[in-house]
Amino acid sequence: MADWTITQEAFDRLLSWLDPDRTRAGERYESIRRKLVLIFASRGFPFPEDMADECINRVIQKLPEIMGDYAGAPEFYFVGVSRNIIHEWLRKQQPIELPVLPPISPEREKNLACLDHCLAQLSAISREIAIEYYQHNKRAKIDHRAALARRLGLACGTLRLRAHRIRQTLEKCVVECTHEQAAGVV
Amino acid sequence: MNDPNEIHDYLMGRLAPERAEQIEQRILTDDDFHEEVEIMEEEMLDRYAQGRIPEEDRLLFERHFLASPLRKQKLTFALALQTKIDSIKNKPAAFTARLPALYPYTLAACGLALVALGFISYRLSTQLQQHRSQTALLARQIEGMRKTAATAASYPNYPADRARDLAFQPLLVAKLSPGGLRGTGLRRISIPDGVRAVQFALPVPKTVQGNLLVELLNDSGAVITSMHHIERQLLGGQTVAIVPIPTEYMKTGNYFLRVTSEESPTIKFRYPFQVNSGASTQ
């Protein structure tokens, strides 16, 4: 592939292809990137975020050729490009796959401090869900979640999604907090 | 239809490629399904953090599911959340018994003593819980390493004794930048005890053609080890060479990786870095 860098104009072209409304286009872009990261991580690749950016770069590069005739949701085009990237990586992968064991990290203490900090920033109801939803195992967990849903007046499926979104907010906050700590901001 | 078992197998890398591609298409085009997969991802991380991954799945989970630093970051969060939940669960219940009518001073003294006891009990239970979590994680890691050792000899195209050694080695991932003067602007890599292999990502200009020779050199310019026929890969808009190097070659000190085009040996790039071996943090 020839040397190529993204220009603001090329990026704007991608956003307008995703949605004429700039805000919605930005949200759709973030959603697509998150999905790509999940896909590449799920294939066991070591750099899923970089691979997602590579996929987006290739789509941006192709856009002037395809956007006039392309019909259908842009996500389908990303599907094709992501497959190409996966196949390229699988072809080139090293013969040995090194096993990965998570090191016990002293960062965990920092994470706990950040978790307290981020929990305190949630609303009382979100904090309760974040702590209560993930308690217990097996049968006790199911019963506990059903009781929590009843107490909050929510359907079990709604509570499940809400807990997931709160967890994502919390995780994002903890990651930012630990990065700030490492940079000496906090 | 969302089959949780199939989503689980997809995340573990156990699905046939054709089915995995169908799932990936759905992830990209169906927001609800995408959230289902993310929820399963969280549940798997929680199960691992609680030590509830079946033994037969542990090796695959650690090698495949946790292959990226991103997933390890998610695991760190899951462990922190689990510790927090455990510490809350172990908090002593509020003192609600009705107190008999006692003299005010006696009542105050009892109250203070109870508060102090409650505080001590809470601190002890929290510490105990943290120690238990830490011990459980250590035990799981030792067991994982033992199992890895037992199967590592089956790695294809790799000498059995080296594979067995590498099987014990957790992997650290590091991206380096080319250039830099000796002693200035060095990328520092802290290698904790027990982590004995580093996977380097080395960006090279897109104009460089063919496979690459990658050499590890010490600060005096002596070649320590070399790897031939390394293929270039595209990553985040950059062309990179990915090379795993056992840390037995990198004690504390300054090093650089030298990348040479095998087609045009005059084209060379240097990637200086500094190793702090046996450090407790990355």
Coordinates of C-alpha atoms in Angstrom, one line a residue:
Chain A
M1 CA 0.0 0.0 0.0
A2 CA 1.4 3.4 -0.9
D3 CA 2.4 5.8 1.8
W4 CA -0.7 7.7 2.9
T5 CA -1.8 9.8 5.8
I6 CA -5.3 10.9 6.8
T7 CA -6.2 14.5 6.2
Q8 CA -8.9 16.4 8.0
E9 CA -10.8 16.5 4.7
A10 CA -10.7 12.7 4.3
F11 CA -11.8 12.2 7.9
D12 CA -14.7 14.6 7.4
R13 CA -15.7 12.7 4.3
L14 CA -15.9 9.5 6.4
L15 CA -18.1 11.3 9.0
S16 CA -20.5 12.7 6.4
W17 CA -20.7 9.2 4.8
L18 CA -21.7 7.8 8.2
D19 CA -24.4 10.4 8.9
P20 CA -25.2 13.8 7.6
D21 CA -25.6 15.0 11.2
R22 CA -22.1 15.6 12.6
T23 CA -23.0 14.6 16.2
R24 CA -24.6 11.3 15.1
A25 CA -21.8 10.7 12.7
G26 CA -19.3 11.0 15.6
E27 CA -21.3 8.6 17.7
R28 CA -21.5 6.1 14.8
Y29 CA -17.8 6.4 14.3
E30 CA -17.1 5.6 17.9
S31 CA -19.5 2.7 17.9
I32 CA -17.8 1.2 14.8
R33 CA -14.4 1.6 16.3
R34 CA -15.4 0.0 19.5
K35 CA -16.9 -3.0 17.6
L36 CA -13.8 -3.4 15.5
V37 CA -11.6 -3.4 18.7
L38 CA -13.8 -6.1 20.2
I39 CA -13.6 -8.2 17.0
F40 CA -9.8 -7.9 16.7
A41 CA -9.3 -8.6 20.5
S42 CA -11.6 -11.6 20.2
R43 CA -9.4 -13.0 17.4
G44 CA -6.6 -13.0 19.9
F45 CA -4.5 -10.3 18.2
P46 CA -2.1 -8.4 20.4
F47 CA -2.9 -4.9 19.1
P48 CA -6.7 -4.7 18.6
E49 CA -6.9 -0.9 18.9
D50 CA -4.2 -0.3 16.3
M51 CA -5.8 -2.8 14.0
A52 CA -9.2 -1.1 14.3
D53 CA -7.5 2.2 13.3
E54 CA -5.8 0.4 10.4
C55 CA -9.3 -0.8 9.3
I56 CA -10.8 2.7 9.5
N57 CA -7.8 4.2 7.7
R58 CA -8.3 1.8 4.8
V59 CA -12.0 2.6 4.6
I60 CA -11.2 6.3 4.6
Q61 CA -8.7 5.8 1.8
K62 CA -11.2 3.8 -0.3
L63 CA -14.1 6.2 0.2
P64 CA -13.6 8.5 -2.8
E65 CA -13.8 5.5 -5.0
I66 CA -16.8 3.8 -3.5
M67 CA -19.1 6.4 -1.8
G68 CA -20.8 7.4 -5.0
D69 CA -22.1 3.9 -5.8
Y70 CA -22.1 2.2 -2.4
A71 CA -25.6 1.1 -1.2
G72 CA -26.3 -0.2 2.3
A73 CA -25.1 0.5 5.8
P74 CA -21.4 1.6 6.0
E75 CA -20.9 -1.1 8.6
F76 CA -21.1 -3.8 6.0
Y77 CA -18.1 -2.2 4.2
F78 CA -16.2 -2.3 7.4
V79 CA -17.0 -6.0 7.7
G80 CA -15.2 -6.7 4.4
V81 CA -12.2 -4.6 5.2
S82 CA -11.8 -6.1 8.7
R83 CA -11.9 -9.6 7.2
N84 CA -9.1 -8.6 4.8
I85 CA -7.0 -7.4 7.8
I86 CA -7.7 -10.6 9.8
H87 CA -6.7 -12.8 6.9
E88 CA -3.5 -10.8 6.3
W89 CA -2.6 -11.2 10.0
L90 CA -3.4 -14.9 10.1
R91 CA -1.2 -15.4 7.1
K92 CA 1.7 -13.6 8.6
Q93 CA 1.4 -14.7 12.2
Q94 CA 4.5 -16.1 13.9
P95 CA 4.6 -19.9 14.1
I96 CA 4.8 -19.7 17.9
E97 CA 2.0 -18.2 19.9
L98 CA 3.5 -17.1 23.2
P99 CA 1.2 -17.7 26.1
V100 CA 0.1 -14.8 28.1
L101 CA -0.4 -14.8 31.9
P102 CA -1.6 -11.7 33.5
P103 CA 1.0 -10.4 35.9
I104 CA 0.0 -9.6 39.4
S105 CA 0.0 -5.9 39.2
P106 CA 0.8 -3.5 41.9
E107 CA -1.3 -1.1 39.8
R108 CA -4.2 -2.9 41.4
E109 CA -4.0 -0.7 44.5
K110 CA -4.1 2.4 42.3
N111 CA -7.1 0.8 40.5
L112 CA -8.9 0.4 43.8
A113 CA -8.3 4.0 44.8
C114 CA -9.5 5.1 41.3
L115 CA -12.5 2.8 41.6
D116 CA -13.6 4.4 44.8
H117 CA -13.1 7.8 43.2
C118 CA -15.2 6.8 40.2
L119 CA -17.9 5.1 42.2
A120 CA -18.3 8.3 44.1
Q121 CA -19.0 10.2 40.9
L122 CA -21.9 7.9 40.0
S123 CA -25.5 8.7 41.0
A124 CA -26.7 6.8 44.1
I125 CA -28.8 4.4 42.0
S126 CA -26.0 3.7 39.5
R127 CA -23.6 3.1 42.3
E128 CA -26.0 0.6 43.9
I129 CA -26.4 -1.2 40.6
A130 CA -22.6 -1.3 40.0
I131 CA -22.0 -2.9 43.4
E132 CA -25.1 -5.1 43.8
Y133 CA -25.5 -6.4 40.3
Y134 CA -22.1 -8.2 40.2
Q135 CA -22.5 -9.9 43.6
H136 CA -22.8 -13.7 44.2
N137 CA -22.4 -16.6 41.8
K138 CA -24.6 -19.2 40.1
R139 CA -28.1 -19.6 41.5
A140 CA -27.7 -17.0 44.2
K141 CA -26.6 -14.5 41.5
I142 CA -29.7 -15.0 39.5
D143 CA -32.0 -14.7 42.5
H144 CA -30.1 -11.6 43.7
R145 CA -30.4 -9.9 40.3
A146 CA -34.1 -10.7 40.1
A147 CA -34.6 -9.2 43.6
L148 CA -32.6 -6.1 42.6
A149 CA -34.7 -5.6 39.5
R150 CA -37.9 -5.9 41.5
R151 CA -36.6 -3.4 44.0
L152 CA -35.7 -0.9 41.3
G153 CA -38.9 -1.5 39.3
L154 CA -37.0 -2.7 36.2
A155 CA -37.3 -5.7 34.0
C156 CA -34.4 -8.1 34.3
G157 CA -33.2 -7.5 30.7
T158 CA -33.3 -3.7 31.3
L159 CA -31.3 -4.1 34.5
R160 CA -28.7 -6.2 32.7
L161 CA -28.1 -3.6 30.0
R162 CA -28.1 -0.8 32.5
A163 CA -25.5 -2.6 34.6
H164 CA -23.4 -3.2 31.5
R165 CA -23.5 0.5 30.6
I166 CA -22.7 1.7 34.1
R167 CA -19.8 -0.8 34.2
Q168 CA -18.4 0.6 30.9
T169 CA -18.7 4.2 32.3
L170 CA -17.0 3.1 35.5
E171 CA -14.2 1.3 33.6
K172 CA -13.5 4.2 31.3
C173 CA -13.4 6.5 34.4
V174 CA -10.9 4.1 36.2
V175 CA -8.7 3.8 33.2
E176 CA -8.5 7.6 32.8
C177 CA -8.0 8.0 36.5
T178 CA -5.0 5.6 36.6
H179 CA -3.5 7.3 33.6
E180 CA -3.8 10.6 35.3
Q181 CA -2.3 9.2 38.4
A182 CA 0.6 7.8 36.4
A183 CA 1.1 11.2 34.8
G184 CA 1.0 12.8 38.3
V185 CA -2.3 14.8 37.6
V186 CA -4.3 13.3 40.5
Chain B
M1 CA -30.9 -15.7 17.9
N2 CA -28.2 -15.1 20.5
D3 CA -26.7 -18.4 21.7
P4 CA -24.6 -17.6 24.8
N5 CA -22.5 -20.7 24.3
E6 CA -21.6 -19.7 20.8
I7 CA -20.7 -16.2 21.8
H8 CA -18.5 -17.7 24.6
D9 CA -16.8 -20.0 22.0
Y10 CA -16.3 -17.1 19.7
L11 CA -14.6 -15.1 22.4
M12 CA -12.4 -18.1 23.3
G13 CA -11.4 -18.4 19.6
R14 CA -13.0 -21.8 19.3
L15 CA -15.4 -21.2 16.5
A16 CA -14.8 -22.3 12.9
P17 CA -13.5 -19.3 10.8
E18 CA -16.7 -19.1 8.7
R19 CA -19.0 -18.9 11.8
A20 CA -16.6 -16.4 13.4
E21 CA -17.0 -14.2 10.4
Q22 CA -20.8 -14.4 10.6
I23 CA -20.6 -13.4 14.2
E24 CA -18.3 -10.5 13.4
Q25 CA -20.7 -9.3 10.7
R26 CA -23.5 -9.3 13.3
I27 CA -21.3 -7.4 15.8
L28 CA -20.8 -4.6 13.3
T29 CA -24.3 -4.4 12.1
D30 CA -26.5 -5.2 15.1
D31 CA -26.0 -2.9 18.1
D32 CA -28.0 -5.2 20.5
F33 CA -25.9 -8.2 19.6
H34 CA -22.8 -6.1 20.0
E35 CA -23.9 -5.4 23.6
E36 CA -24.6 -9.1 24.2
V37 CA -21.1 -10.0 23.2
E38 CA -19.7 -7.2 25.4
I39 CA -21.7 -8.5 28.4
M40 CA -20.4 -12.1 27.8
E41 CA -16.9 -10.6 27.7
E42 CA -17.5 -9.0 31.1
E43 CA -18.9 -12.2 32.5
M44 CA -15.9 -14.2 31.4
L45 CA -13.5 -11.7 32.9
D46 CA -15.5 -11.8 36.2
R47 CA -15.4 -15.6 36.2
Y48 CA -11.6 -15.6 35.7
A49 CA -11.2 -12.9 38.4
Q50 CA -13.3 -15.1 40.8
G51 CA -11.2 -18.2 39.9
R52 CA -14.3 -19.9 38.3
I53 CA -12.8 -20.7 34.8
P54 CA -12.8 -24.5 34.3
E55 CA -9.3 -25.9 34.3
E56 CA -9.6 -27.1 30.7
D57 CA -10.4 -23.6 29.6
R58 CA -7.8 -21.7 31.5
L59 CA -4.8 -22.1 29.1
L60 CA -6.9 -21.0 26.1
F61 CA -8.4 -18.1 28.1
E62 CA -4.9 -16.9 29.0
R63 CA -3.4 -17.4 25.6
H64 CA -6.2 -16.2 23.4
F65 CA -8.7 -14.2 25.4
L66 CA -6.1 -12.3 27.3
A67 CA -3.7 -11.9 24.4
S68 CA -4.0 -8.1 24.2
P69 CA -3.0 -5.5 26.7
L70 CA -6.5 -4.1 26.3
R71 CA -8.1 -7.3 27.7
K72 CA -5.5 -7.4 30.5
Q73 CA -6.6 -3.9 31.4
K74 CA -10.2 -5.1 31.5
L75 CA -9.1 -7.9 33.7
T76 CA -7.4 -5.5 36.1
F77 CA -10.7 -3.6 36.3
A78 CA -12.7 -6.8 36.9
L79 CA -10.2 -7.7 39.7
A80 CA -10.6 -4.3 41.3
L81 CA -14.4 -4.4 41.1
Q82 CA -14.4 -7.9 42.6
T83 CA -12.2 -6.8 45.5
K84 CA -14.4 -3.9 46.1
I85 CA -17.6 -6.1 46.1
D86 CA -15.9 -8.6 48.4
S87 CA -14.9 -5.9 50.9
I88 CA -18.5 -4.5 50.9
K89 CA -19.9 -8.0 51.4
N90 CA -17.7 -8.6 54.4
K91 CA -18.6 -5.4 56.1
P92 CA -20.1 -6.1 59.5
A93 CA -23.9 -5.6 59.6
A94 CA -25.2 -2.5 61.2
F95 CA -25.8 -2.7 64.9
T96 CA -29.5 -2.7 65.2
A97 CA -30.3 -4.6 68.5
R98 CA -32.2 -2.6 71.0
L99 CA -30.1 -1.5 73.9
P100 CA -31.5 -1.8 77.4
A101 CA -31.8 1.3 79.4
L102 CA -28.3 1.8 80.8
Y103 CA -26.6 4.7 82.6
P104 CA -25.6 7.3 80.0
Y105 CA -21.9 7.0 80.7
T106 CA -22.0 3.2 80.4
L107 CA -23.9 3.5 77.2
A108 CA -21.4 6.0 75.7
A109 CA -18.5 3.8 76.7
C110 CA -20.2 0.7 75.1
G111 CA -20.9 2.7 72.0
L112 CA -17.3 3.8 71.6
A113 CA -16.0 0.3 72.2
L114 CA -18.4 -1.2 69.6
V115 CA -17.5 1.4 67.0
A116 CA -13.8 0.6 67.6
L117 CA -14.4 -3.1 67.4
G118 CA -16.5 -2.7 64.3
F119 CA -13.8 -0.6 62.7
I120 CA -11.1 -3.1 63.6
S121 CA -13.3 -6.0 62.4
Y122 CA -13.9 -4.2 59.1
R123 CA -10.3 -3.5 58.5
L124 CA -9.2 -7.0 59.3
S125 CA -11.9 -8.6 57.1
T126 CA -11.0 -6.2 54.2
Q127 CA -7.3 -7.1 54.6
L128 CA -8.1 -10.8 54.9
Q129 CA -10.2 -10.6 51.8
Q130 CA -7.5 -8.9 49.8
H131 CA -4.9 -11.4 51.0
R132 CA -7.3 -14.3 50.0
S133 CA -7.8 -12.7 46.5
Q134 CA -4.1 -12.3 46.1
T135 CA -3.3 -15.8 47.2
A136 CA -6.1 -17.2 45.0
L137 CA -4.7 -15.3 42.0
L138 CA -1.2 -16.5 42.7
A139 CA -2.4 -20.1 42.9
R140 CA -4.2 -19.8 39.6
Q141 CA -1.2 -18.3 37.9
I142 CA 1.1 -21.1 39.2
E143 CA -1.5 -23.7 38.1
G144 CA -1.8 -22.0 34.7
M145 CA 2.0 -22.0 34.2
R146 CA 2.2 -25.6 35.2
K147 CA -0.5 -26.5 32.6
T148 CA 1.2 -24.3 30.0
A149 CA 4.4 -26.1 30.5
A150 CA 2.7 -29.5 30.0
T151 CA 1.4 -28.5 26.6
A152 CA 4.0 -26.0 25.3
A153 CA 6.1 -28.7 23.8
S154 CA 3.4 -29.2 21.2
Y155 CA 4.0 -25.8 19.6
P156 CA 4.6 -26.3 15.9
N157 CA 7.9 -25.5 14.3
Y158 CA 9.7 -24.8 17.5
P159 CA 12.3 -26.7 19.4
A160 CA 10.6 -28.5 22.3
D161 CA 13.0 -27.4 25.0
R162 CA 12.7 -23.7 24.0
A163 CA 8.9 -23.9 23.7
R164 CA 8.8 -25.4 27.2
D165 CA 10.9 -22.5 28.5
L166 CA 8.8 -19.9 26.7
A167 CA 5.6 -21.5 27.9
F168 CA 6.5 -20.3 31.4
Q169 CA 6.9 -16.8 30.3
P170 CA 4.2 -14.2 30.5
L171 CA 4.4 -11.8 27.6
L172 CA 5.0 -8.0 27.8
V173 CA 4.0 -5.9 24.7
A174 CA 6.1 -2.8 23.8
K175 CA 6.0 -0.4 20.9
L176 CA 9.2 1.4 20.1
S177 CA 10.0 4.4 17.9
P178 CA 12.9 4.5 15.5
G179 CA 15.8 6.9 15.9
G180 CA 16.9 8.6 19.1
L181 CA 20.4 9.4 20.2
R182 CA 22.2 7.1 22.6
G183 CA 21.2 7.9 26.2
T184 CA 18.5 10.5 25.3
G185 CA 14.8 10.0 24.9
L186 CA 15.1 6.3 25.6
R187 CA 11.9 4.3 25.8
R188 CA 12.0 2.7 29.3
I189 CA 10.7 -0.9 29.6
S190 CA 10.3 -2.2 33.1
I191 CA 10.1 -6.0 33.2
P192 CA 8.6 -7.4 36.3
D193 CA 9.9 -10.6 37.7
G194 CA 8.3 -13.6 36.0
V195 CA 7.7 -11.8 32.8
R196 CA 10.4 -13.2 30.5
A197 CA 9.4 -12.4 27.0
V198 CA 8.7 -9.0 25.3
Q199 CA 6.8 -8.7 22.0
F200 CA 8.1 -5.6 20.3
A201 CA 6.2 -3.7 17.6
L202 CA 8.7 -1.8 15.4
P203 CA 7.3 0.8 13.0
V204 CA 9.2 0.8 9.6
P205 CA 8.6 3.2 6.7
K206 CA 6.2 1.9 4.1
T207 CA 8.8 2.3 1.4
V208 CA 10.9 -0.5 2.9
Q209 CA 10.3 -3.7 0.8
G210 CA 10.7 -7.4 1.6
N211 CA 11.3 -9.2 4.8
L212 CA 13.4 -7.9 7.6
L213 CA 16.4 -8.9 9.7
V214 CA 15.9 -7.8 13.3
E215 CA 18.9 -7.8 15.7
L216 CA 19.1 -7.1 19.4
L217 CA 22.3 -5.2 20.3
N218 CA 23.7 -4.0 23.5
D219 CA 24.9 -0.5 24.3
S220 CA 28.3 -1.3 22.9
G221 CA 26.9 -2.3 19.6
A222 CA 27.5 -6.1 20.0
V223 CA 24.8 -8.3 18.5
I224 CA 23.1 -10.4 21.2
T225 CA 20.6 -12.2 19.1
S226 CA 19.0 -11.9 15.7
M227 CA 15.8 -13.0 13.8
H228 CA 15.6 -13.4 10.1
H229 CA 12.8 -13.2 7.6
I230 CA 10.5 -11.1 9.7
E231 CA 7.4 -10.1 7.7
R232 CA 6.1 -6.5 7.7
Q233 CA 2.5 -6.0 8.9
L234 CA 0.1 -3.2 8.7
L235 CA -1.0 -1.8 12.1
G236 CA -2.9 1.4 12.8
G237 CA -1.8 2.9 9.5
Q238 CA 1.8 2.0 10.1
T239 CA 4.0 -0.8 8.7
V240 CA 5.5 -2.7 11.6
A241 CA 7.7 -5.6 12.4
I242 CA 6.5 -7.8 15.3
V243 CA 9.2 -9.7 17.1
P244 CA 9.0 -11.6 20.4
I245 CA 12.3 -11.6 22.4
P246 CA 12.9 -13.7 25.5
T247 CA 14.0 -11.4 28.4
E248 CA 16.9 -13.7 29.2
Y249 CA 18.7 -11.6 26.6
M250 CA 17.8 -8.3 28.3
K251 CA 19.1 -7.6 31.7
T252 CA 19.0 -4.1 33.2
G253 CA 20.8 -1.7 30.7
N254 CA 20.5 0.1 27.4
Y255 CA 19.8 -1.8 24.2
F256 CA 18.7 -1.2 20.7
L257 CA 17.0 -3.2 18.0
R258 CA 18.4 -2.9 14.5
V259 CA 16.1 -3.6 11.6
T260 CA 17.6 -4.2 8.2
S261 CA 15.8 -4.7 4.9
E262 CA 16.9 -8.1 3.6
E263 CA 16.3 -6.8 0.1
S264 CA 18.4 -3.7 0.6
P265 CA 20.8 -4.3 3.4
T266 CA 22.0 -0.7 3.4
I267 CA 18.6 0.4 4.8
K268 CA 18.7 0.1 8.5
F269 CA 16.7 1.5 11.5
R270 CA 17.6 1.7 15.1
Y271 CA 15.1 1.4 18.0
P272 CA 16.8 2.3 21.3
F273 CA 15.3 1.4 24.6
Q274 CA 16.3 0.9 28.2
V275 CA 15.5 -2.2 30.3
N276 CA 14.8 -2.2 34.0
S277 CA 14.8 -5.9 34.8
G278 CA 13.1 -7.3 37.8
A279 CA 11.0 -4.1 38.3
S280 CA 7.7 -4.4 40.0
T281 CA 5.8 -2.2 37.6
Q282 CA 5.6 -1.8 33.8

